[in-house]
């Protein structure tokens, strides 16, 4: 049996190889978007800015400066940000939109000022972990001719992502996933580590427990299962 070796002259002791340093999990980002029914293609990102005059409390339309260029399905939640004051605002679409500059929304609970911005897909705030489980199945067999030694063939894979986190009532990403779970819809999920796409694809929500302990913070956890073939960014 032959031994394998490193390339000639390469020492296995790492010297000057900063890329091998441990990667901090806190540099992980999660994005979520509601998928239109019977659609499993990746959404296109777009940033939108509330137009002149803003949107008043109880308004059912938000006019934005940009021309909407990507399909935004009804019941997608959007989180708007005032970059000057740090205030955040929540809106929920009540009609599909893919063009024009008007968003039809559920009556707003508070006014949204002109210049507030949002981005689709949503950023999922306040997660404490983003763990992906990759499982691979095989069908095993043994024959008389191999002396009973087991052999097998790969038959498929299963991938889930656990996203435990804290409750925040204006977390549009969490609310979008929760609405999808309650209504049998799918979401698109993307995990980015250190600015590099790791995994993304269509998902179904399989669990959304929320604990409210008397001596602790309120949690808002999500577990999602990738459906079909997830895209592995590091292998692209």
mmCIF file with all atom_site columns, C-alpha atoms in Angstrom:
data_model
loop_
_atom_site.group_PDB
_atom_site.id
_atom_site.type_symbol
_atom_site.label_atom_id
_atom_site.label_alt_id
_atom_site.label_comp_id
_atom_site.label_asym_id
_atom_site.label_entity_id
_atom_site.label_seq_id
_atom_site.pdbx_PDB_ins_code
_atom_site.Cartn_x
_atom_site.Cartn_y
_atom_site.Cartn_z
_atom_site.occupancy
_atom_site.B_iso_or_equiv
_atom_site.pdbx_formal_charge
_atom_site.auth_seq_id
_atom_site.auth_comp_id
_atom_site.auth_asym_id
_atom_site.auth_atom_id
_atom_site.pdbx_PDB_model_num
ATOM 1   C CA . UNK A 1 1   ? 0.000   0.000   0.000   1.00 0.00 ? 1   UNK A CA 1
ATOM 2   C CA . UNK A 1 2   ? 1.532   3.332   -1.116  1.00 0.00 ? 2   UNK A CA 1
ATOM 3   C CA . UNK A 1 3   ? 1.733   6.385   1.157   1.00 0.00 ? 3   UNK A CA 1
ATOM 4   C CA . UNK A 1 4   ? 0.490   9.733   -0.105  1.00 0.00 ? 4   UNK A CA 1
ATOM 5   C CA . UNK A 1 5   ? 2.555   12.865  0.468   1.00 0.00 ? 5   UNK A CA 1
ATOM 6   C CA . UNK A 1 6   ? 2.292   16.640  0.446   1.00 0.00 ? 6   UNK A CA 1
ATOM 7   C CA . UNK A 1 7   ? 3.720   18.431  -2.623  1.00 0.00 ? 7   UNK A CA 1
ATOM 8   C CA . UNK A 1 8   ? 7.510   18.271  -2.662  1.00 0.00 ? 8   UNK A CA 1
ATOM 9   C CA . UNK A 1 9   ? 8.995   20.881  -0.343  1.00 0.00 ? 9   UNK A CA 1
ATOM 10  C CA . UNK A 1 10  ? 5.721   21.689  1.405   1.00 0.00 ? 10  UNK A CA 1
ATOM 11  C CA . UNK A 1 11  ? 5.926   21.460  5.211   1.00 0.00 ? 11  UNK A CA 1
ATOM 12  C CA . UNK A 1 12  ? 2.794   20.364  7.047   1.00 0.00 ? 12  UNK A CA 1
ATOM 13  C CA . UNK A 1 13  ? 3.567   22.964  9.760   1.00 0.00 ? 13  UNK A CA 1
ATOM 14  C CA . UNK A 1 14  ? 1.622   26.081  8.727   1.00 0.00 ? 14  UNK A CA 1
ATOM 15  C CA . UNK A 1 15  ? 3.826   29.123  8.233   1.00 0.00 ? 15  UNK A CA 1
ATOM 16  C CA . UNK A 1 16  ? 2.448   32.353  6.831   1.00 0.00 ? 16  UNK A CA 1
ATOM 17  C CA . UNK A 1 17  ? -0.866  30.682  6.009   1.00 0.00 ? 17  UNK A CA 1
ATOM 18  C CA . UNK A 1 18  ? -3.339  33.133  7.542   1.00 0.00 ? 18  UNK A CA 1
ATOM 19  C CA . UNK A 1 19  ? -6.144  31.601  5.513   1.00 0.00 ? 19  UNK A CA 1
ATOM 20  C CA . UNK A 1 20  ? -6.067  28.579  7.798   1.00 0.00 ? 20  UNK A CA 1
ATOM 21  C CA . UNK A 1 21  ? -7.016  30.661  10.835  1.00 0.00 ? 21  UNK A CA 1
ATOM 22  C CA . UNK A 1 22  ? -10.327 29.806  12.472  1.00 0.00 ? 22  UNK A CA 1
ATOM 23  C CA . UNK A 1 23  ? -13.366 31.577  11.003  1.00 0.00 ? 23  UNK A CA 1
ATOM 24  C CA . UNK A 1 24  ? -15.558 33.419  13.485  1.00 0.00 ? 24  UNK A CA 1
ATOM 25  C CA . UNK A 1 25  ? -19.160 32.333  13.304  1.00 0.00 ? 25  UNK A CA 1
ATOM 26  C CA . UNK A 1 26  ? -20.269 35.847  14.279  1.00 0.00 ? 26  UNK A CA 1
ATOM 27  C CA . UNK A 1 27  ? -19.457 36.922  10.722  1.00 0.00 ? 27  UNK A CA 1
ATOM 28  C CA . UNK A 1 28  ? -22.411 34.894  9.394   1.00 0.00 ? 28  UNK A CA 1
ATOM 29  C CA . UNK A 1 29  ? -25.392 36.486  7.658   1.00 0.00 ? 29  UNK A CA 1
ATOM 30  C CA . UNK A 1 30  ? -28.764 34.924  6.842   1.00 0.00 ? 30  UNK A CA 1
ATOM 31  C CA . UNK A 1 31  ? -31.182 36.221  4.212   1.00 0.00 ? 31  UNK A CA 1
ATOM 32  C CA . UNK A 1 32  ? -34.791 35.071  3.728   1.00 0.00 ? 32  UNK A CA 1
ATOM 33  C CA . UNK A 1 33  ? -37.409 35.781  1.052   1.00 0.00 ? 33  UNK A CA 1
ATOM 34  C CA . UNK A 1 34  ? -40.924 34.477  0.534   1.00 0.00 ? 34  UNK A CA 1
ATOM 35  C CA . UNK A 1 35  ? -41.128 32.571  -2.752  1.00 0.00 ? 35  UNK A CA 1
ATOM 36  C CA . UNK A 1 36  ? -44.066 33.021  -5.129  1.00 0.00 ? 36  UNK A CA 1
ATOM 37  C CA . UNK A 1 37  ? -46.231 29.922  -5.292  1.00 0.00 ? 37  UNK A CA 1
ATOM 38  C CA . UNK A 1 38  ? -44.760 27.118  -7.425  1.00 0.00 ? 38  UNK A CA 1
ATOM 39  C CA . UNK A 1 39  ? -41.520 29.089  -7.935  1.00 0.00 ? 39  UNK A CA 1
ATOM 40  C CA . UNK A 1 40  ? -38.141 27.858  -6.726  1.00 0.00 ? 40  UNK A CA 1
ATOM 41  C CA . UNK A 1 41  ? -35.739 30.255  -8.414  1.00 0.00 ? 41  UNK A CA 1
ATOM 42  C CA . UNK A 1 42  ? -33.427 32.540  -6.456  1.00 0.00 ? 42  UNK A CA 1
ATOM 43  C CA . UNK A 1 43  ? -34.913 36.001  -5.863  1.00 0.00 ? 43  UNK A CA 1
ATOM 44  C CA . UNK A 1 44  ? -33.121 39.053  -7.227  1.00 0.00 ? 44  UNK A CA 1
ATOM 45  C CA . UNK A 1 45  ? -31.972 41.541  -4.611  1.00 0.00 ? 45  UNK A CA 1
ATOM 46  C CA . UNK A 1 46  ? -33.315 45.062  -4.754  1.00 0.00 ? 46  UNK A CA 1
ATOM 47  C CA . UNK A 1 47  ? -33.068 48.051  -2.436  1.00 0.00 ? 47  UNK A CA 1
ATOM 48  C CA . UNK A 1 48  ? -36.052 50.382  -2.166  1.00 0.00 ? 48  UNK A CA 1
ATOM 49  C CA . UNK A 1 49  ? -36.305 53.921  -0.767  1.00 0.00 ? 49  UNK A CA 1
ATOM 50  C CA . UNK A 1 50  ? -39.508 55.519  0.553   1.00 0.00 ? 50  UNK A CA 1
ATOM 51  C CA . UNK A 1 51  ? -40.364 58.475  -1.686  1.00 0.00 ? 51  UNK A CA 1
ATOM 52  C CA . UNK A 1 52  ? -41.006 62.138  -0.948  1.00 0.00 ? 52  UNK A CA 1
ATOM 53  C CA . UNK A 1 53  ? -43.648 62.666  1.728   1.00 0.00 ? 53  UNK A CA 1
ATOM 54  C CA . UNK A 1 54  ? -43.154 59.233  3.240   1.00 0.00 ? 54  UNK A CA 1
ATOM 55  C CA . UNK A 1 55  ? -46.056 56.948  4.138   1.00 0.00 ? 55  UNK A CA 1
ATOM 56  C CA . UNK A 1 56  ? -48.542 57.968  6.820   1.00 0.00 ? 56  UNK A CA 1
ATOM 57  C CA . UNK A 1 57  ? -49.784 55.801  9.655   1.00 0.00 ? 57  UNK A CA 1
ATOM 58  C CA . UNK A 1 58  ? -52.667 53.583  8.433   1.00 0.00 ? 58  UNK A CA 1
ATOM 59  C CA . UNK A 1 59  ? -51.615 54.127  4.797   1.00 0.00 ? 59  UNK A CA 1
ATOM 60  C CA . UNK A 1 60  ? -52.046 51.113  2.507   1.00 0.00 ? 60  UNK A CA 1
ATOM 61  C CA . UNK A 1 61  ? -49.602 52.254  -0.184  1.00 0.00 ? 61  UNK A CA 1
ATOM 62  C CA . UNK A 1 62  ? -45.899 53.020  0.011   1.00 0.00 ? 62  UNK A CA 1
ATOM 63  C CA . UNK A 1 63  ? -44.427 54.827  -2.976  1.00 0.00 ? 63  UNK A CA 1
ATOM 64  C CA . UNK A 1 64  ? -40.708 54.250  -3.527  1.00 0.00 ? 64  UNK A CA 1
ATOM 65  C CA . UNK A 1 65  ? -38.155 56.160  -5.560  1.00 0.00 ? 65  UNK A CA 1
ATOM 66  C CA . UNK A 1 66  ? -37.026 53.141  -7.554  1.00 0.00 ? 66  UNK A CA 1
ATOM 67  C CA . UNK A 1 67  ? -38.819 51.140  -10.245 1.00 0.00 ? 67  UNK A CA 1
ATOM 68  C CA . UNK A 1 68  ? -39.571 47.729  -8.772  1.00 0.00 ? 68  UNK A CA 1
ATOM 69  C CA . UNK A 1 69  ? -37.689 45.205  -10.869 1.00 0.00 ? 69  UNK A CA 1
ATOM 70  C CA . UNK A 1 70  ? -38.096 41.927  -8.981  1.00 0.00 ? 70  UNK A CA 1
ATOM 71  C CA . UNK A 1 71  ? -41.259 39.979  -8.045  1.00 0.00 ? 71  UNK A CA 1
ATOM 72  C CA . UNK A 1 72  ? -42.355 40.734  -4.474  1.00 0.00 ? 72  UNK A CA 1
ATOM 73  C CA . UNK A 1 73  ? -45.136 38.332  -3.397  1.00 0.00 ? 73  UNK A CA 1
ATOM 74  C CA . UNK A 1 74  ? -48.064 39.244  -1.181  1.00 0.00 ? 74  UNK A CA 1
ATOM 75  C CA . UNK A 1 75  ? -47.426 38.573  2.529   1.00 0.00 ? 75  UNK A CA 1
ATOM 76  C CA . UNK A 1 76  ? -43.732 39.323  2.223   1.00 0.00 ? 76  UNK A CA 1
ATOM 77  C CA . UNK A 1 77  ? -42.736 41.435  5.240   1.00 0.00 ? 77  UNK A CA 1
ATOM 78  C CA . UNK A 1 78  ? -40.362 44.356  4.698   1.00 0.00 ? 78  UNK A CA 1
ATOM 79  C CA . UNK A 1 79  ? -38.226 46.080  7.321   1.00 0.00 ? 79  UNK A CA 1
ATOM 80  C CA . UNK A 1 80  ? -37.497 49.739  6.601   1.00 0.00 ? 80  UNK A CA 1
ATOM 81  C CA . UNK A 1 81  ? -34.576 51.600  8.201   1.00 0.00 ? 81  UNK A CA 1
ATOM 82  C CA . UNK A 1 82  ? -34.089 55.293  8.905   1.00 0.00 ? 82  UNK A CA 1
ATOM 83  C CA . UNK A 1 83  ? -30.321 55.539  8.583   1.00 0.00 ? 83  UNK A CA 1
ATOM 84  C CA . UNK A 1 84  ? -30.265 58.937  10.317  1.00 0.00 ? 84  UNK A CA 1
ATOM 85  C CA . UNK A 1 85  ? -32.139 58.078  13.512  1.00 0.00 ? 85  UNK A CA 1
ATOM 86  C CA . UNK A 1 86  ? -31.735 54.305  13.567  1.00 0.00 ? 86  UNK A CA 1
ATOM 87  C CA . UNK A 1 87  ? -35.513 53.800  13.742  1.00 0.00 ? 87  UNK A CA 1
ATOM 88  C CA . UNK A 1 88  ? -36.992 50.698  12.106  1.00 0.00 ? 88  UNK A CA 1
ATOM 89  C CA . UNK A 1 89  ? -40.435 50.214  10.583  1.00 0.00 ? 89  UNK A CA 1
ATOM 90  C CA . UNK A 1 90  ? -42.418 47.176  9.476   1.00 0.00 ? 90  UNK A CA 1
ATOM 91  C CA . UNK A 1 91  ? -44.649 46.691  6.441   1.00 0.00 ? 91  UNK A CA 1
ATOM 92  C CA . UNK A 1 92  ? -46.445 43.664  4.992   1.00 0.00 ? 92  UNK A CA 1
ATOM 93  C CA . UNK A 1 93  ? -47.376 43.401  1.341   1.00 0.00 ? 93  UNK A CA 1
ATOM 94  C CA . UNK A 1 94  ? -51.000 42.559  0.576   1.00 0.00 ? 94  UNK A CA 1
ATOM 95  C CA . UNK A 1 95  ? -50.617 42.222  -3.205  1.00 0.00 ? 95  UNK A CA 1
ATOM 96  C CA . UNK A 1 96  ? -48.006 40.836  -5.571  1.00 0.00 ? 96  UNK A CA 1
ATOM 97  C CA . UNK A 1 97  ? -45.874 43.496  -7.233  1.00 0.00 ? 97  UNK A CA 1
ATOM 98  C CA . UNK A 1 98  ? -43.162 43.244  -9.876  1.00 0.00 ? 98  UNK A CA 1
ATOM 99  C CA . UNK A 1 99  ? -43.173 46.655  -11.567 1.00 0.00 ? 99  UNK A CA 1
ATOM 100 C CA . UNK A 1 100 ? -44.010 50.290  -10.980 1.00 0.00 ? 100 UNK A CA 1
ATOM 101 C CA . UNK A 1 101 ? -43.144 52.198  -7.809  1.00 0.00 ? 101 UNK A CA 1
ATOM 102 C CA . UNK A 1 102 ? -46.039 51.444  -5.460  1.00 0.00 ? 102 UNK A CA 1
ATOM 103 C CA . UNK A 1 103 ? -46.170 48.803  -2.733  1.00 0.00 ? 103 UNK A CA 1
ATOM 104 C CA . UNK A 1 104 ? -49.652 47.774  -1.583  1.00 0.00 ? 104 UNK A CA 1
ATOM 105 C CA . UNK A 1 105 ? -49.411 47.019  2.136   1.00 0.00 ? 105 UNK A CA 1
ATOM 106 C CA . UNK A 1 106 ? -51.489 46.207  5.185   1.00 0.00 ? 106 UNK A CA 1
ATOM 107 C CA . UNK A 1 107 ? -52.493 49.447  6.946   1.00 0.00 ? 107 UNK A CA 1
ATOM 108 C CA . UNK A 1 108 ? -49.273 50.721  8.495   1.00 0.00 ? 108 UNK A CA 1
ATOM 109 C CA . UNK A 1 109 ? -49.032 50.698  12.267  1.00 0.00 ? 109 UNK A CA 1
ATOM 110 C CA . UNK A 1 110 ? -46.799 53.756  12.180  1.00 0.00 ? 110 UNK A CA 1
ATOM 111 C CA . UNK A 1 111 ? -45.670 56.355  9.669   1.00 0.00 ? 111 UNK A CA 1
ATOM 112 C CA . UNK A 1 112 ? -42.560 55.618  7.610   1.00 0.00 ? 112 UNK A CA 1
ATOM 113 C CA . UNK A 1 113 ? -40.508 58.707  6.733   1.00 0.00 ? 113 UNK A CA 1
ATOM 114 C CA . UNK A 1 114 ? -39.208 59.608  3.304   1.00 0.00 ? 114 UNK A CA 1
ATOM 115 C CA . UNK A 1 115 ? -35.720 58.239  2.699   1.00 0.00 ? 115 UNK A CA 1
ATOM 116 C CA . UNK A 1 116 ? -36.201 55.101  4.809   1.00 0.00 ? 116 UNK A CA 1
ATOM 117 C CA . UNK A 1 117 ? -34.740 52.112  2.981   1.00 0.00 ? 117 UNK A CA 1
ATOM 118 C CA . UNK A 1 118 ? -35.435 48.406  2.769   1.00 0.00 ? 118 UNK A CA 1
ATOM 119 C CA . UNK A 1 119 ? -33.849 45.518  0.913   1.00 0.00 ? 119 UNK A CA 1
ATOM 120 C CA . UNK A 1 120 ? -35.331 42.324  -0.475  1.00 0.00 ? 120 UNK A CA 1
ATOM 121 C CA . UNK A 1 121 ? -34.577 39.531  0.430   1.00 0.00 ? 121 UNK A CA 1
ATOM 122 C CA . UNK A 1 122 ? -34.758 40.264  4.151   1.00 0.00 ? 122 UNK A CA 1
ATOM 123 C CA . UNK A 1 123 ? -31.843 40.122  6.534   1.00 0.00 ? 123 UNK A CA 1
ATOM 124 C CA . UNK A 1 124 ? -32.687 37.753  9.403   1.00 0.00 ? 124 UNK A CA 1
ATOM 125 C CA . UNK A 1 125 ? -31.780 39.600  12.601  1.00 0.00 ? 125 UNK A CA 1
ATOM 126 C CA . UNK A 1 126 ? -30.774 38.406  16.065  1.00 0.00 ? 126 UNK A CA 1
ATOM 127 C CA . UNK A 1 127 ? -29.677 34.835  15.364  1.00 0.00 ? 127 UNK A CA 1
ATOM 128 C CA . UNK A 1 128 ? -27.439 33.069  17.874  1.00 0.00 ? 128 UNK A CA 1
ATOM 129 C CA . UNK A 1 129 ? -26.370 30.321  15.459  1.00 0.00 ? 129 UNK A CA 1
ATOM 130 C CA . UNK A 1 130 ? -26.891 29.203  11.875  1.00 0.00 ? 130 UNK A CA 1
ATOM 131 C CA . UNK A 1 131 ? -26.081 25.502  11.805  1.00 0.00 ? 131 UNK A CA 1
ATOM 132 C CA . UNK A 1 132 ? -26.401 23.481  8.599   1.00 0.00 ? 132 UNK A CA 1
ATOM 133 C CA . UNK A 1 133 ? -26.771 19.703  8.879   1.00 0.00 ? 133 UNK A CA 1
ATOM 134 C CA . UNK A 1 134 ? -25.824 17.795  5.736   1.00 0.00 ? 134 UNK A CA 1
ATOM 135 C CA . UNK A 1 135 ? -26.855 14.130  5.740   1.00 0.00 ? 135 UNK A CA 1
ATOM 136 C CA . UNK A 1 136 ? -26.204 11.686  2.916   1.00 0.00 ? 136 UNK A CA 1
ATOM 137 C CA . UNK A 1 137 ? -28.171 8.464   2.453   1.00 0.00 ? 137 UNK A CA 1
ATOM 138 C CA . UNK A 1 138 ? -27.078 5.212   0.905   1.00 0.00 ? 138 UNK A CA 1
ATOM 139 C CA . UNK A 1 139 ? -28.588 1.868   0.040   1.00 0.00 ? 139 UNK A CA 1
ATOM 140 C CA . UNK A 1 140 ? -26.420 -0.983  1.325   1.00 0.00 ? 140 UNK A CA 1
ATOM 141 C CA . UNK A 1 141 ? -26.169 -4.599  0.247   1.00 0.00 ? 141 UNK A CA 1
ATOM 142 C CA . UNK A 1 142 ? -23.920 -7.612  0.521   1.00 0.00 ? 142 UNK A CA 1
ATOM 143 C CA . UNK A 1 143 ? -23.430 -10.517 -1.858  1.00 0.00 ? 143 UNK A CA 1
ATOM 144 C CA . UNK A 1 144 ? -22.242 -14.090 -1.505  1.00 0.00 ? 144 UNK A CA 1
ATOM 145 C CA . UNK A 1 145 ? -19.419 -13.281 -3.914  1.00 0.00 ? 145 UNK A CA 1
ATOM 146 C CA . UNK A 1 146 ? -17.832 -10.658 -1.667  1.00 0.00 ? 146 UNK A CA 1
ATOM 147 C CA . UNK A 1 147 ? -17.891 -12.918 1.344   1.00 0.00 ? 147 UNK A CA 1
ATOM 148 C CA . UNK A 1 148 ? -20.724 -10.916 2.888   1.00 0.00 ? 148 UNK A CA 1
ATOM 149 C CA . UNK A 1 149 ? -18.775 -7.630  3.067   1.00 0.00 ? 149 UNK A CA 1
ATOM 150 C CA . UNK A 1 150 ? -21.218 -4.734  2.842   1.00 0.00 ? 150 UNK A CA 1
ATOM 151 C CA . UNK A 1 151 ? -21.262 -2.516  -0.223  1.00 0.00 ? 151 UNK A CA 1
ATOM 152 C CA . UNK A 1 152 ? -23.569 0.331   -1.165  1.00 0.00 ? 152 UNK A CA 1
ATOM 153 C CA . UNK A 1 153 ? -24.646 3.145   -3.459  1.00 0.00 ? 153 UNK A CA 1
ATOM 154 C CA . UNK A 1 154 ? -25.378 6.779   -2.638  1.00 0.00 ? 154 UNK A CA 1
ATOM 155 C CA . UNK A 1 155 ? -29.090 7.513   -2.930  1.00 0.00 ? 155 UNK A CA 1
ATOM 156 C CA . UNK A 1 156 ? -29.534 11.150  -1.925  1.00 0.00 ? 156 UNK A CA 1
ATOM 157 C CA . UNK A 1 157 ? -29.006 13.900  0.609   1.00 0.00 ? 157 UNK A CA 1
ATOM 158 C CA . UNK A 1 158 ? -30.918 15.870  3.226   1.00 0.00 ? 158 UNK A CA 1
ATOM 159 C CA . UNK A 1 159 ? -29.993 19.352  4.439   1.00 0.00 ? 159 UNK A CA 1
ATOM 160 C CA . UNK A 1 160 ? -31.471 21.410  7.246   1.00 0.00 ? 160 UNK A CA 1
ATOM 161 C CA . UNK A 1 161 ? -30.549 24.754  8.774   1.00 0.00 ? 161 UNK A CA 1
ATOM 162 C CA . UNK A 1 162 ? -31.200 25.587  12.427  1.00 0.00 ? 162 UNK A CA 1
ATOM 163 C CA . UNK A 1 163 ? -31.559 29.312  13.158  1.00 0.00 ? 163 UNK A CA 1
ATOM 164 C CA . UNK A 1 164 ? -32.094 29.866  16.884  1.00 0.00 ? 164 UNK A CA 1
ATOM 165 C CA . UNK A 1 165 ? -32.410 33.485  17.910  1.00 0.00 ? 165 UNK A CA 1
ATOM 166 C CA . UNK A 1 166 ? -34.063 36.237  19.891  1.00 0.00 ? 166 UNK A CA 1
ATOM 167 C CA . UNK A 1 167 ? -37.540 37.690  19.478  1.00 0.00 ? 167 UNK A CA 1
ATOM 168 C CA . UNK A 1 168 ? -37.912 41.108  17.849  1.00 0.00 ? 168 UNK A CA 1
ATOM 169 C CA . UNK A 1 169 ? -41.379 42.157  16.706  1.00 0.00 ? 169 UNK A CA 1
ATOM 170 C CA . UNK A 1 170 ? -40.118 44.036  13.627  1.00 0.00 ? 170 UNK A CA 1
ATOM 171 C CA . UNK A 1 171 ? -37.872 41.233  12.388  1.00 0.00 ? 171 UNK A CA 1
ATOM 172 C CA . UNK A 1 172 ? -39.264 40.970  8.847   1.00 0.00 ? 172 UNK A CA 1
ATOM 173 C CA . UNK A 1 173 ? -37.175 37.908  7.986   1.00 0.00 ? 173 UNK A CA 1
ATOM 174 C CA . UNK A 1 174 ? -38.524 35.949  10.956  1.00 0.00 ? 174 UNK A CA 1
ATOM 175 C CA . UNK A 1 175 ? -42.110 37.056  10.327  1.00 0.00 ? 175 UNK A CA 1
ATOM 176 C CA . UNK A 1 176 ? -41.876 36.100  6.663   1.00 0.00 ? 176 UNK A CA 1
ATOM 177 C CA . UNK A 1 177 ? -40.667 32.605  7.592   1.00 0.00 ? 177 UNK A CA 1
ATOM 178 C CA . UNK A 1 178 ? -43.383 32.248  10.237  1.00 0.00 ? 178 UNK A CA 1
ATOM 179 C CA . UNK A 1 179 ? -46.104 33.289  7.776   1.00 0.00 ? 179 UNK A CA 1
ATOM 180 C CA . UNK A 1 180 ? -44.764 30.799  5.231   1.00 0.00 ? 180 UNK A CA 1
ATOM 181 C CA . UNK A 1 181 ? -44.849 28.019  7.842   1.00 0.00 ? 181 UNK A CA 1
ATOM 182 C CA . UNK A 1 182 ? -48.444 28.793  8.801   1.00 0.00 ? 182 UNK A CA 1
ATOM 183 C CA . UNK A 1 183 ? -49.582 28.850  5.180   1.00 0.00 ? 183 UNK A CA 1
ATOM 184 C CA . UNK A 1 184 ? -47.645 25.981  3.631   1.00 0.00 ? 184 UNK A CA 1
ATOM 185 C CA . UNK A 1 185 ? -45.388 28.206  1.541   1.00 0.00 ? 185 UNK A CA 1
ATOM 186 C CA . UNK A 1 186 ? -41.666 28.058  0.821   1.00 0.00 ? 186 UNK A CA 1
ATOM 187 C CA . UNK A 1 187 ? -38.925 30.593  1.435   1.00 0.00 ? 187 UNK A CA 1
ATOM 188 C CA . UNK A 1 188 ? -35.522 31.121  -0.115  1.00 0.00 ? 188 UNK A CA 1
ATOM 189 C CA . UNK A 1 189 ? -32.697 30.967  2.436   1.00 0.00 ? 189 UNK A CA 1
ATOM 190 C CA . UNK A 1 190 ? -29.092 32.040  1.941   1.00 0.00 ? 190 UNK A CA 1
ATOM 191 C CA . UNK A 1 191 ? -26.205 31.638  4.408   1.00 0.00 ? 191 UNK A CA 1
ATOM 192 C CA . UNK A 1 192 ? -23.169 33.867  3.912   1.00 0.00 ? 192 UNK A CA 1
ATOM 193 C CA . UNK A 1 193 ? -19.954 33.399  5.900   1.00 0.00 ? 193 UNK A CA 1
ATOM 194 C CA . UNK A 1 194 ? -17.313 36.140  5.863   1.00 0.00 ? 194 UNK A CA 1
ATOM 195 C CA . UNK A 1 195 ? -18.908 37.604  2.749   1.00 0.00 ? 195 UNK A CA 1
ATOM 196 C CA . UNK A 1 196 ? -18.770 34.261  0.894   1.00 0.00 ? 196 UNK A CA 1
ATOM 197 C CA . UNK A 1 197 ? -21.913 32.420  -0.228  1.00 0.00 ? 197 UNK A CA 1
ATOM 198 C CA . UNK A 1 198 ? -22.007 29.094  1.609   1.00 0.00 ? 198 UNK A CA 1
ATOM 199 C CA . UNK A 1 199 ? -25.405 27.567  0.851   1.00 0.00 ? 199 UNK A CA 1
ATOM 200 C CA . UNK A 1 200 ? -28.770 28.694  -0.504  1.00 0.00 ? 200 UNK A CA 1
ATOM 201 C CA . UNK A 1 201 ? -31.989 27.224  -1.812  1.00 0.00 ? 201 UNK A CA 1
ATOM 202 C CA . UNK A 1 202 ? -35.744 26.805  -1.348  1.00 0.00 ? 202 UNK A CA 1
ATOM 203 C CA . UNK A 1 203 ? -36.816 25.713  2.124   1.00 0.00 ? 203 UNK A CA 1
ATOM 204 C CA . UNK A 1 204 ? -39.825 24.695  4.130   1.00 0.00 ? 204 UNK A CA 1
ATOM 205 C CA . UNK A 1 205 ? -40.070 25.684  7.783   1.00 0.00 ? 205 UNK A CA 1
ATOM 206 C CA . UNK A 1 206 ? -40.220 22.555  9.951   1.00 0.00 ? 206 UNK A CA 1
ATOM 207 C CA . UNK A 1 207 ? -40.178 24.138  13.426  1.00 0.00 ? 207 UNK A CA 1
ATOM 208 C CA . UNK A 1 208 ? -40.580 27.588  14.976  1.00 0.00 ? 208 UNK A CA 1
ATOM 209 C CA . UNK A 1 209 ? -40.548 27.252  18.775  1.00 0.00 ? 209 UNK A CA 1
ATOM 210 C CA . UNK A 1 210 ? -40.530 30.356  20.966  1.00 0.00 ? 210 UNK A CA 1
ATOM 211 C CA . UNK A 1 211 ? -39.686 30.260  24.673  1.00 0.00 ? 211 UNK A CA 1
ATOM 212 C CA . UNK A 1 212 ? -40.591 33.025  27.120  1.00 0.00 ? 212 UNK A CA 1
ATOM 213 C CA . UNK A 1 213 ? -38.838 32.249  30.428  1.00 0.00 ? 213 UNK A CA 1
ATOM 214 C CA . UNK A 1 214 ? -39.564 34.391  33.477  1.00 0.00 ? 214 UNK A CA 1
ATOM 215 C CA . UNK A 1 215 ? -35.838 34.972  34.047  1.00 0.00 ? 215 UNK A CA 1
ATOM 216 C CA . UNK A 1 216 ? -34.578 35.066  30.486  1.00 0.00 ? 216 UNK A CA 1
ATOM 217 C CA . UNK A 1 217 ? -35.038 36.576  27.058  1.00 0.00 ? 217 UNK A CA 1
ATOM 218 C CA . UNK A 1 218 ? -37.810 35.575  24.677  1.00 0.00 ? 218 UNK A CA 1
ATOM 219 C CA . UNK A 1 219 ? -36.548 33.332  21.878  1.00 0.00 ? 219 UNK A CA 1
ATOM 220 C CA . UNK A 1 220 ? -37.785 33.022  18.310  1.00 0.00 ? 220 UNK A CA 1
ATOM 221 C CA . UNK A 1 221 ? -36.136 29.957  16.774  1.00 0.00 ? 221 UNK A CA 1
ATOM 222 C CA . UNK A 1 222 ? -36.464 28.612  13.252  1.00 0.00 ? 222 UNK A CA 1
ATOM 223 C CA . UNK A 1 223 ? -35.565 25.268  11.682  1.00 0.00 ? 223 UNK A CA 1
ATOM 224 C CA . UNK A 1 224 ? -35.825 24.899  7.919   1.00 0.00 ? 224 UNK A CA 1
ATOM 225 C CA . UNK A 1 225 ? -35.312 22.006  5.535   1.00 0.00 ? 225 UNK A CA 1
ATOM 226 C CA . UNK A 1 226 ? -33.863 22.589  2.096   1.00 0.00 ? 226 UNK A CA 1
ATOM 227 C CA . UNK A 1 227 ? -36.081 21.202  -0.639  1.00 0.00 ? 227 UNK A CA 1
ATOM 228 C CA . UNK A 1 228 ? -34.716 19.933  -3.914  1.00 0.00 ? 228 UNK A CA 1
ATOM 229 C CA . UNK A 1 229 ? -31.075 20.610  -4.714  1.00 0.00 ? 229 UNK A CA 1
ATOM 230 C CA . UNK A 1 230 ? -29.536 23.287  -2.499  1.00 0.00 ? 230 UNK A CA 1
ATOM 231 C CA . UNK A 1 231 ? -26.760 25.320  -4.089  1.00 0.00 ? 231 UNK A CA 1
ATOM 232 C CA . UNK A 1 232 ? -23.416 24.835  -2.349  1.00 0.00 ? 232 UNK A CA 1
ATOM 233 C CA . UNK A 1 233 ? -21.612 28.108  -2.906  1.00 0.00 ? 233 UNK A CA 1
ATOM 234 C CA . UNK A 1 234 ? -18.150 26.772  -2.063  1.00 0.00 ? 234 UNK A CA 1
ATOM 235 C CA . UNK A 1 235 ? -18.517 24.121  -4.766  1.00 0.00 ? 235 UNK A CA 1
ATOM 236 C CA . UNK A 1 236 ? -19.806 26.411  -7.504  1.00 0.00 ? 236 UNK A CA 1
#
